[in-house]
mmCIF file of C-alpha atoms in Angstrom:
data_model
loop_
_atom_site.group_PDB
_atom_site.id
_atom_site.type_symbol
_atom_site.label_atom_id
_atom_site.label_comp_id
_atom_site.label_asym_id
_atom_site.label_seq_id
_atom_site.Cartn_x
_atom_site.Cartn_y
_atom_site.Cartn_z
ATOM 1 C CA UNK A 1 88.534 62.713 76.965
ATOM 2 C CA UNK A 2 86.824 59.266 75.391
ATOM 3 C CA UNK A 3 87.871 57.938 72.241
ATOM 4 C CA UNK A 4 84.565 56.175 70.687
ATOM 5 C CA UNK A 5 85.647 53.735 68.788
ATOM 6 C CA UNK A 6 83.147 52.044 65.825
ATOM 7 C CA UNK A 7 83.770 49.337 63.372
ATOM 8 C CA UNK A 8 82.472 50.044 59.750
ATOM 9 C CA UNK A 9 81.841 47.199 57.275
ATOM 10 C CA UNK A 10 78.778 47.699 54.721
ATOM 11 C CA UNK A 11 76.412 50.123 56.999
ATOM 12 C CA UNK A 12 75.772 53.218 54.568
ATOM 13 C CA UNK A 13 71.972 52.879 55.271
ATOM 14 C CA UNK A 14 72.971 53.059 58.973
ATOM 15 C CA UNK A 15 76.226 54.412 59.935
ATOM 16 C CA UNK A 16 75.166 58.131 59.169
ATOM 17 C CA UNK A 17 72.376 58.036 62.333
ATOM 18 C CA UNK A 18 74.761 56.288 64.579
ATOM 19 C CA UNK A 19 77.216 58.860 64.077
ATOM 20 C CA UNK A 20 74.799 61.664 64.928
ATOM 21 C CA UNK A 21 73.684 59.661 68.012
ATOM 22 C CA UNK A 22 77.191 60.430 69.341
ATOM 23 C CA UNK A 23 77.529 64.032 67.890
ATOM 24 C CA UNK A 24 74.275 64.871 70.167
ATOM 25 C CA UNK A 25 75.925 63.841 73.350
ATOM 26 C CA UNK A 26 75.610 66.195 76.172
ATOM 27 C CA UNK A 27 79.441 65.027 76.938
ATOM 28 C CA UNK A 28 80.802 66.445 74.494
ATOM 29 C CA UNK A 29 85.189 65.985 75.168
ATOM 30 C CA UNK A 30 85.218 63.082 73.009
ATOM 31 C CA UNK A 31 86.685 61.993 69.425
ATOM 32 C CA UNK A 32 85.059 59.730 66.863
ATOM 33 C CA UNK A 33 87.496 56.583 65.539
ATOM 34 C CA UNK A 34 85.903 55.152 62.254
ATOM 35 C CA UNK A 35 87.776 52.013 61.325
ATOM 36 C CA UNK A 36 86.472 51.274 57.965
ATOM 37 C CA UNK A 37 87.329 47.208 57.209
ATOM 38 C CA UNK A 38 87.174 46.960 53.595
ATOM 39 C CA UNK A 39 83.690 48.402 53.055
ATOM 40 C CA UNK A 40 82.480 47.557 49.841
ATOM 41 C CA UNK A 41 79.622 49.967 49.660
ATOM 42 C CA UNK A 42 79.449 53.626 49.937
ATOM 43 C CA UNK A 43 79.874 53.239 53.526
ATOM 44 C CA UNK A 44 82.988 55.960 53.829
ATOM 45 C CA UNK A 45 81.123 58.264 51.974
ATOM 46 C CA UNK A 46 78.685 58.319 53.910
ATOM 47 C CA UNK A 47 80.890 59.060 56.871
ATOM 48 C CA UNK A 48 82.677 61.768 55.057
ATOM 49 C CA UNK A 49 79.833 63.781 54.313
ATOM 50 C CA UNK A 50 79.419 63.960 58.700
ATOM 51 C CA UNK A 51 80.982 67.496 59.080
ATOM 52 C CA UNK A 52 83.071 67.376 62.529
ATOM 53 C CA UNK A 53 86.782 67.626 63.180
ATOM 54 C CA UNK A 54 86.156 64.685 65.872
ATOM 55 C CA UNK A 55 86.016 62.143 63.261
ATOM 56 C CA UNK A 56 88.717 60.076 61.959
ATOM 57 C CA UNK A 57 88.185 57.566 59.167
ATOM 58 C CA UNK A 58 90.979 54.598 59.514
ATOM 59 C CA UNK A 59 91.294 51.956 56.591
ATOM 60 C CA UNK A 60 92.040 48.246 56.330
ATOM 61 C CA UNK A 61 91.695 45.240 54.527
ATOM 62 C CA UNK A 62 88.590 43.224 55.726
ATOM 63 C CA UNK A 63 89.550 41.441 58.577
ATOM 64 C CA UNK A 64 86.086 41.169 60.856
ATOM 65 C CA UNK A 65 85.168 42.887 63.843
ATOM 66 C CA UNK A 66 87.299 42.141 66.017
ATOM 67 C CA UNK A 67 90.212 43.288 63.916
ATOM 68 C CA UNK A 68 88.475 46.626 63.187
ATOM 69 C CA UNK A 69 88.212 47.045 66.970
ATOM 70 C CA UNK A 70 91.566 46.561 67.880
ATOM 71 C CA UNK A 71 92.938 48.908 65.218
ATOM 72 C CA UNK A 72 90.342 51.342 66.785
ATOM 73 C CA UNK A 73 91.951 50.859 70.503
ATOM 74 C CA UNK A 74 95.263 50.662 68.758
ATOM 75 C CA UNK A 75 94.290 54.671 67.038
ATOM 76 C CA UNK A 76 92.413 55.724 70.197
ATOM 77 C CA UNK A 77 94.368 59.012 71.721
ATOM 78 C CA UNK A 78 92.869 58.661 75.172
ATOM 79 C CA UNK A 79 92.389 56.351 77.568
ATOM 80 C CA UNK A 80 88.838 55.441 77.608
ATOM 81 C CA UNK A 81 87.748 54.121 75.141
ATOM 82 C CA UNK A 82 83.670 53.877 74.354
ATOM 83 C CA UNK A 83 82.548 51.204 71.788
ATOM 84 C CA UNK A 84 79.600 51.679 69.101
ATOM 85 C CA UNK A 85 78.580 49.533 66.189
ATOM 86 C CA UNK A 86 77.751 51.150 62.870
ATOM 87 C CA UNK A 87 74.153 50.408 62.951
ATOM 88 C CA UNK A 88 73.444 50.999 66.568
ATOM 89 C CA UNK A 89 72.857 54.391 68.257
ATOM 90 C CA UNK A 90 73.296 55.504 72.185
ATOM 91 C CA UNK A 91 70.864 57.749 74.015
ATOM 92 C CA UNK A 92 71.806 61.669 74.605
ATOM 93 C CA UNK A 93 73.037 61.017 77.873
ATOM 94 C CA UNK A 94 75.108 58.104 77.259
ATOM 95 C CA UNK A 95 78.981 59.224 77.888
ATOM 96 C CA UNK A 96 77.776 61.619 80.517
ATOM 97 C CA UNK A 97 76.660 58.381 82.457
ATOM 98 C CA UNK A 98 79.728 56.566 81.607
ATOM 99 C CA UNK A 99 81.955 59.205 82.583
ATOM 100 C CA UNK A 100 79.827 59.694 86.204
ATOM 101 C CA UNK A 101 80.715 55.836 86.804
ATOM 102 C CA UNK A 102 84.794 56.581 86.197
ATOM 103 C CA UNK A 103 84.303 59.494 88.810
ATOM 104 C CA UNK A 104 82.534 57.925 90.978
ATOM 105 C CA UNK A 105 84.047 54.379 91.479
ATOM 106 C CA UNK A 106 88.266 55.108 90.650
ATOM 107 C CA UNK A 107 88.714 51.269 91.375
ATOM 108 C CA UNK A 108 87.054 50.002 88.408
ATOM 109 C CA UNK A 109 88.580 49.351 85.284
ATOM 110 C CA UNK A 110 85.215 48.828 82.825
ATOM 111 C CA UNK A 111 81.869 50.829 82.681
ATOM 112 C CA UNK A 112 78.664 49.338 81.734
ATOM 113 C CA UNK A 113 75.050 50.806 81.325
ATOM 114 C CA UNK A 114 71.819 49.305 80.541
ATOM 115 C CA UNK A 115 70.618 49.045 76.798
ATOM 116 C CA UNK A 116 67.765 48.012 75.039
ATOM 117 C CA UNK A 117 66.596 46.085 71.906
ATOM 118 C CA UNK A 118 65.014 47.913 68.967
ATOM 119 C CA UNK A 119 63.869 45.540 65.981
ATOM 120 C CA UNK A 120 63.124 46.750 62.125
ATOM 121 C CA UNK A 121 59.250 48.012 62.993
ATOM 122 C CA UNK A 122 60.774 50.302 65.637
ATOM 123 C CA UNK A 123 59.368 48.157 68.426
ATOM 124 C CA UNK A 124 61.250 48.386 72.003
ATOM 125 C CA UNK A 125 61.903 45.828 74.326
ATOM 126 C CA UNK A 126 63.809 45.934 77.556
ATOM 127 C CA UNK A 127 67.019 43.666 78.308
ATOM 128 C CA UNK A 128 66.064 41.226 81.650
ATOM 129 C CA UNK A 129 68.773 41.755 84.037
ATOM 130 C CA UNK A 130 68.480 39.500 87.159
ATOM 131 C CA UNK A 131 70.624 39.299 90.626
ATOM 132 C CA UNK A 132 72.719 43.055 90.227
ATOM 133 C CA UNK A 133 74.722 43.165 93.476
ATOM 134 C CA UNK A 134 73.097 46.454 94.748
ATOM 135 C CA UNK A 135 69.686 48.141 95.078
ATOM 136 C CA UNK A 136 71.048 51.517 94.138
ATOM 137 C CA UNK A 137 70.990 53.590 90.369
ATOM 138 C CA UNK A 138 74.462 52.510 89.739
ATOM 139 C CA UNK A 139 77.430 50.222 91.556
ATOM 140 C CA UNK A 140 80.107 47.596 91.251
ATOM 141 C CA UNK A 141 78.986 44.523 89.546
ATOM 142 C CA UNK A 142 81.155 42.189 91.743
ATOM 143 C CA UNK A 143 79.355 38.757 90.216
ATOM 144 C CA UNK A 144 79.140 38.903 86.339
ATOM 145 C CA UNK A 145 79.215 35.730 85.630
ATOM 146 C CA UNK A 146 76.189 35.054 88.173
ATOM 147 C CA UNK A 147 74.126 37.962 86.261
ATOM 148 C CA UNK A 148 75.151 36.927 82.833
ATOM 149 C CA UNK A 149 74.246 33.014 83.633
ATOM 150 C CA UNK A 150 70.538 33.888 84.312
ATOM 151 C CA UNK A 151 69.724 37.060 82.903
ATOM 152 C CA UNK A 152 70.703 38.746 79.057
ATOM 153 C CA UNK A 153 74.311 39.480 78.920
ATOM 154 C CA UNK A 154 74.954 42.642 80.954
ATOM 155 C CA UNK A 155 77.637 43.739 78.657
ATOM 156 C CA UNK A 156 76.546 44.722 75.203
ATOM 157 C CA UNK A 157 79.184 45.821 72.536
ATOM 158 C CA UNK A 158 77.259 49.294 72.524
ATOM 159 C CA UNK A 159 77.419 49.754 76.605
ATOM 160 C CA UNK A 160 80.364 49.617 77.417
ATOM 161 C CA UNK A 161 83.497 51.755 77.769
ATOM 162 C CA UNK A 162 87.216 51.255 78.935
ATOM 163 C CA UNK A 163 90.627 51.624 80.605
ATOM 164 C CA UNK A 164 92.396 51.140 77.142
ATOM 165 C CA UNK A 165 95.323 49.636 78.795
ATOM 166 C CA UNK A 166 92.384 47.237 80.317
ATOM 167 C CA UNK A 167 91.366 46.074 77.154
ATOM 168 C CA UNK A 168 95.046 45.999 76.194
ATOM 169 C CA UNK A 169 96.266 43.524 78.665
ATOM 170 C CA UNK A 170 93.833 40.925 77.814
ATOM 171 C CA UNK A 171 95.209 41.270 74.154
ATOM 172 C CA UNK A 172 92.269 43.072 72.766
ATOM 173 C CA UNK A 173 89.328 41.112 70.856
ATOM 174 C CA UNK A 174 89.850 37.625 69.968
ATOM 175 C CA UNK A 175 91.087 37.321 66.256
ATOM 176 C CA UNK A 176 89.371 34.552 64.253
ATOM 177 C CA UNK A 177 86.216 33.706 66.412
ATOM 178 C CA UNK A 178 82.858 35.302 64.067
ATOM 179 C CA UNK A 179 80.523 34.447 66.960
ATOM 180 C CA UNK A 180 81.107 35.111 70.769
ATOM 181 C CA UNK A 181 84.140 37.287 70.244
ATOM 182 C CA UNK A 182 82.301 39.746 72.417
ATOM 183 C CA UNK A 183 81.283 37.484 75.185
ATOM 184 C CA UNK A 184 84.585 35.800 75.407
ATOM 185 C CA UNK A 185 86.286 39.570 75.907
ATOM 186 C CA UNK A 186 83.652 40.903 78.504
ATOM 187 C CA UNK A 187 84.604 37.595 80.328
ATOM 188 C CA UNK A 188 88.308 38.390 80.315
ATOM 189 C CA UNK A 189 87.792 41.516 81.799
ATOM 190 C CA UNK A 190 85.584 40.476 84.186
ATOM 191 C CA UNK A 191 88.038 38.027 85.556
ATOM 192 C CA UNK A 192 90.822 40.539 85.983
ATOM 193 C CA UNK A 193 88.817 43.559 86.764
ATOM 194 C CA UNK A 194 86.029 45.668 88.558
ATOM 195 C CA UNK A 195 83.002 46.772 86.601
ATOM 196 C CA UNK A 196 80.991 49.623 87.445
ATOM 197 C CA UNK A 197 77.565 49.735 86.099
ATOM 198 C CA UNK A 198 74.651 52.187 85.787
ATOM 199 C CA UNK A 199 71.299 51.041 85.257
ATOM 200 C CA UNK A 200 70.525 53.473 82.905
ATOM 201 C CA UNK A 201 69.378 52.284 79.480
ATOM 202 C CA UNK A 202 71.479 54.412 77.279
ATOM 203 C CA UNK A 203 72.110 52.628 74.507
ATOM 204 C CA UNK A 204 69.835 51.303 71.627
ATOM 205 C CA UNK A 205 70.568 47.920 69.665
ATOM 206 C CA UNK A 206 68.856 47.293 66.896
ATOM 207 C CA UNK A 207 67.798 43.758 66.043
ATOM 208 C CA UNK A 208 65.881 41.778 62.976
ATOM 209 C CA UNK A 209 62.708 40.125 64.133
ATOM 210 C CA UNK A 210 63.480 36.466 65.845
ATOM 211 C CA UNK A 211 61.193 34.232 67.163
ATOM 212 C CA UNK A 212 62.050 30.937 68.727
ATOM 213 C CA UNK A 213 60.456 28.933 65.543
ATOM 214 C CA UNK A 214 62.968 30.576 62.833
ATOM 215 C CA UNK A 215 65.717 28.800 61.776
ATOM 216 C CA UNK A 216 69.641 30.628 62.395
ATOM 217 C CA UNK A 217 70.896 32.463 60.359
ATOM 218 C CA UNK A 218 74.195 31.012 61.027
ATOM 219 C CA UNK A 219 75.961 27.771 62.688
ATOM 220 C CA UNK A 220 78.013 27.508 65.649
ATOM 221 C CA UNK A 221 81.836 27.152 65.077
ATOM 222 C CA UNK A 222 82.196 23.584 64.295
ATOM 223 C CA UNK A 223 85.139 24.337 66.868
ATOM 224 C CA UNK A 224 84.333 26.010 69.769
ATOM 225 C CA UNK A 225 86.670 28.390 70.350
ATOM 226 C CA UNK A 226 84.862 30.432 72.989
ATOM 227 C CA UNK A 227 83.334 27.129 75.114
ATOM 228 C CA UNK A 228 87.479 26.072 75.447
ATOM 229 C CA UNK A 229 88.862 29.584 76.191
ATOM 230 C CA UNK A 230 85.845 30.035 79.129
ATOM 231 C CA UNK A 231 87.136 26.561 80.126
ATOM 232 C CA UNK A 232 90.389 27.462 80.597
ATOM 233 C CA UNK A 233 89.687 31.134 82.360
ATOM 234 C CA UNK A 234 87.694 28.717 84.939
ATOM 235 C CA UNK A 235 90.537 26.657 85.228
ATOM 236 C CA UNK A 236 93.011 29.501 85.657
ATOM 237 C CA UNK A 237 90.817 31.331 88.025
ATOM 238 C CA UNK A 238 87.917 29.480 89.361
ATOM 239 C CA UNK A 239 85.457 32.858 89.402
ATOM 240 C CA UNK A 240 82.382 32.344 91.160
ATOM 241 C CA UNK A 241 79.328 31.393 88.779
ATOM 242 C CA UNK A 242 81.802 30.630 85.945
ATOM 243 C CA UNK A 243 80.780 27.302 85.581
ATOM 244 C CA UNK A 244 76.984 28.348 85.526
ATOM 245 C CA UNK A 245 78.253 30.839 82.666
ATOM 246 C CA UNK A 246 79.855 28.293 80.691
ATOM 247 C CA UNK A 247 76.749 25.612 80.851
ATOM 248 C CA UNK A 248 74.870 28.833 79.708
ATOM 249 C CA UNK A 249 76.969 28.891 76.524
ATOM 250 C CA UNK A 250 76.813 25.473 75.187
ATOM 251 C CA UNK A 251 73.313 25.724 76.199
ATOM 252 C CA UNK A 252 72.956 28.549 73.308
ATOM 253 C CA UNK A 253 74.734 26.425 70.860
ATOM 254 C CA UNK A 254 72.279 23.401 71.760
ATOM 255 C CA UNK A 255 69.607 25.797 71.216
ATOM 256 C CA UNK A 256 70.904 27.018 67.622
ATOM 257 C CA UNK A 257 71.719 23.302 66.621
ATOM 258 C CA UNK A 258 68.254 21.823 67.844
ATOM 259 C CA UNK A 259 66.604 25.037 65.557
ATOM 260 C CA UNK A 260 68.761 23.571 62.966
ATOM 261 C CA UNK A 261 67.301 20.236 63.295
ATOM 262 C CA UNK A 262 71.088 19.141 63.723
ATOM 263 C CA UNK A 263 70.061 16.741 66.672
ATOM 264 C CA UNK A 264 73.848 14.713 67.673
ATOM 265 C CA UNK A 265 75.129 18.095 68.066
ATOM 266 C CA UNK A 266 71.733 19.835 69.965
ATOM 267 C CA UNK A 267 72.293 16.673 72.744
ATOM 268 C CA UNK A 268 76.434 16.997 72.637
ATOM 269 C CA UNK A 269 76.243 20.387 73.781
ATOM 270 C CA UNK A 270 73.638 19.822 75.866
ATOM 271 C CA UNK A 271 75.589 17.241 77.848
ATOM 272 C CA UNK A 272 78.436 19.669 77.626
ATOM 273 C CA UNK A 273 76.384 22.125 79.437
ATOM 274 C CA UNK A 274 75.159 19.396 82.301
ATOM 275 C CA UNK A 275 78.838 18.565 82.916
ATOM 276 C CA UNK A 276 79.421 22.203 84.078
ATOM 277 C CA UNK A 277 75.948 22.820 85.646
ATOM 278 C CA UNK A 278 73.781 19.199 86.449
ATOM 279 C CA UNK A 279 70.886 21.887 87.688
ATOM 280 C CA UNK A 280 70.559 23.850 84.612
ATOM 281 C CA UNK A 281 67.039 22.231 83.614
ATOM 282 C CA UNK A 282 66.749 23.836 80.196
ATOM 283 C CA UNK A 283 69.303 21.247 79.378
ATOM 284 C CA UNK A 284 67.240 18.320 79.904
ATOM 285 C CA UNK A 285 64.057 19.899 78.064
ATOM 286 C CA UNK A 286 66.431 20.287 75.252
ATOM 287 C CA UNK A 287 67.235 16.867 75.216
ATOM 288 C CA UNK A 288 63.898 15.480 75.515
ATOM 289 C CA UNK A 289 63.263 17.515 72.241
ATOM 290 C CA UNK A 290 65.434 16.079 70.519
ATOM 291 C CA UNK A 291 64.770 12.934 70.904
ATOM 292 C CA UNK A 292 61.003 13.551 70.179
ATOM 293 C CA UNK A 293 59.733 12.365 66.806
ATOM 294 C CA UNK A 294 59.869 15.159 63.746
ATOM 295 C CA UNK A 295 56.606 14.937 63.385
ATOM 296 C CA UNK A 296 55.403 15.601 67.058
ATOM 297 C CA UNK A 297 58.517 18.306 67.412
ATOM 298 C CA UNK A 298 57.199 21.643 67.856
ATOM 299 C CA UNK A 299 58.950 23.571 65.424
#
């Protein structure tokens, strides 16, 4: 049995079509854990009018995602556990493939398949996933960090399921942290577990438009709160490519701060980032941009 568990804040245009993307699995020995956190709209209505004894609505004062998923793991009846956000769907096939990678590799703690990116005008576009370990469908993703340093991160909150006393030991999702929480977790269990993972795209995030030129929508945590806690897991337990991972993340931040036209903080980061990795050259671009005049800046 897999408890899917799916945080609900303000999705009644969306939540009713990710629920149905579960309901159509073809594994079908599975329950549904709805955490509503403080939804404001007719969100839980929404939910109510889905007809199946699977699904369990759980309340609670608005306390972010990360909250929401913990109570979720906290409610879950079995032991794996399958994440889904409200406004994100998962292929057919999706827990089938999950469950195949808990049969076939008993070792592993965490399951991960591939997923895709779906923005508002229904346009699809594939996740890049560079340096898997194997040439095979499906196998044990022994470097992480390496993959997630150069490619898009190949842990999603929609593609991945697990041990819930996994997800337990490292304490759950981080409290407090409104961007990263996710990253910061897969990273956790990364560094005290196996992964199995399918290349399979199963699972379908859906995106708003971007392009490089727009400006955030939000700004980094004026303290970084996932940058120290990756510090101190490399410090702890010196996992291969960590350091490359961690230059990858303030290299983000640069990114969003340079967008921002914030340009003390763009170059901070980005000599954060060279500290951990000297060869990551997008650094060095980034700092040559901002010290480029506004007027000959390209966005």
């Amino acid at each position: 049995m897999i408890s899917v568990v799916i945080p609900l804040y303000n999705k009644a245009h969306q939540i009713a079509n990710t629920l149905y993307s579960v309901l159509k699995q073809t594994f079908r020995n599975f329950e549904i854990v709805v955490v509503d956190d403080g939804s404001t709209d007719n969100s839980v209505q929404e939910v109510e009018k889905v007809n199946d004894i699977r699904i369990r609505i759980i309340h609670q004062k608005n306390a972010g995602v990360s909250a929401a998923r913990n109570k979720g793991i906290e409610e879950a009846r079995y032991n794996l556990i399958a994440f889904l956000d409200a406004d994100d769907e998962w292929k057919p096939e999706y827990l089938e493939t999950q469950y195949n990678l808990f049969l076939k590799y008993p070792q592993c703690n965490v399951y991960a398949c591939g997923y895709e990116f779906c923005n508002s005008n229904g346009t699809v576009s594939n996740t890049i996933i560079r340096k898997l370990p194997f040439h095979e469908e499906d196998g044990v993703l022994t470097n992480y960090f390496e993959v997630a340093s150069c490619s898009h991160p190949p842990i999603c909150s929609i593609s991945i399921m697990v041990k819930k006393e996994a997800i337990q030991a490292i304490g759950g999702f981080p409290v407090g942290i409104k961007s990263g929480e996710d990253l910061l977790t897969w990273a956790r269990l990364a560094v005290h577990n196996e992964i199995a993972y399918s290349r399979k795209i199963m699972a379908i995030f859906h995106v708003e438009g971007y392009n490089v030129s727009e400006k955030p929508k939000r700004i980094p945590a004026e303290q970084d709160l996932v940058g120290n806690e990756l510090s101190a897991l490399w410090y702890l337990y010196h996992p291969s490519y960590m350091k490359q991972y961690i230059s990858h993340w303030h290299k983000m931040r640069s990114s969003i701060y340079m967008r921002l036209n914030m340009r003390r903080k763009s170059m901070n980061e980005a000599l954060k980032g060279l500290k951990y990795s000297p060869l990551n050259y997008k650094l060095y671009l980034y700092i040559l941009l901002d010290l480029l005049p506004t007027k000959i800046r390209p966005f």
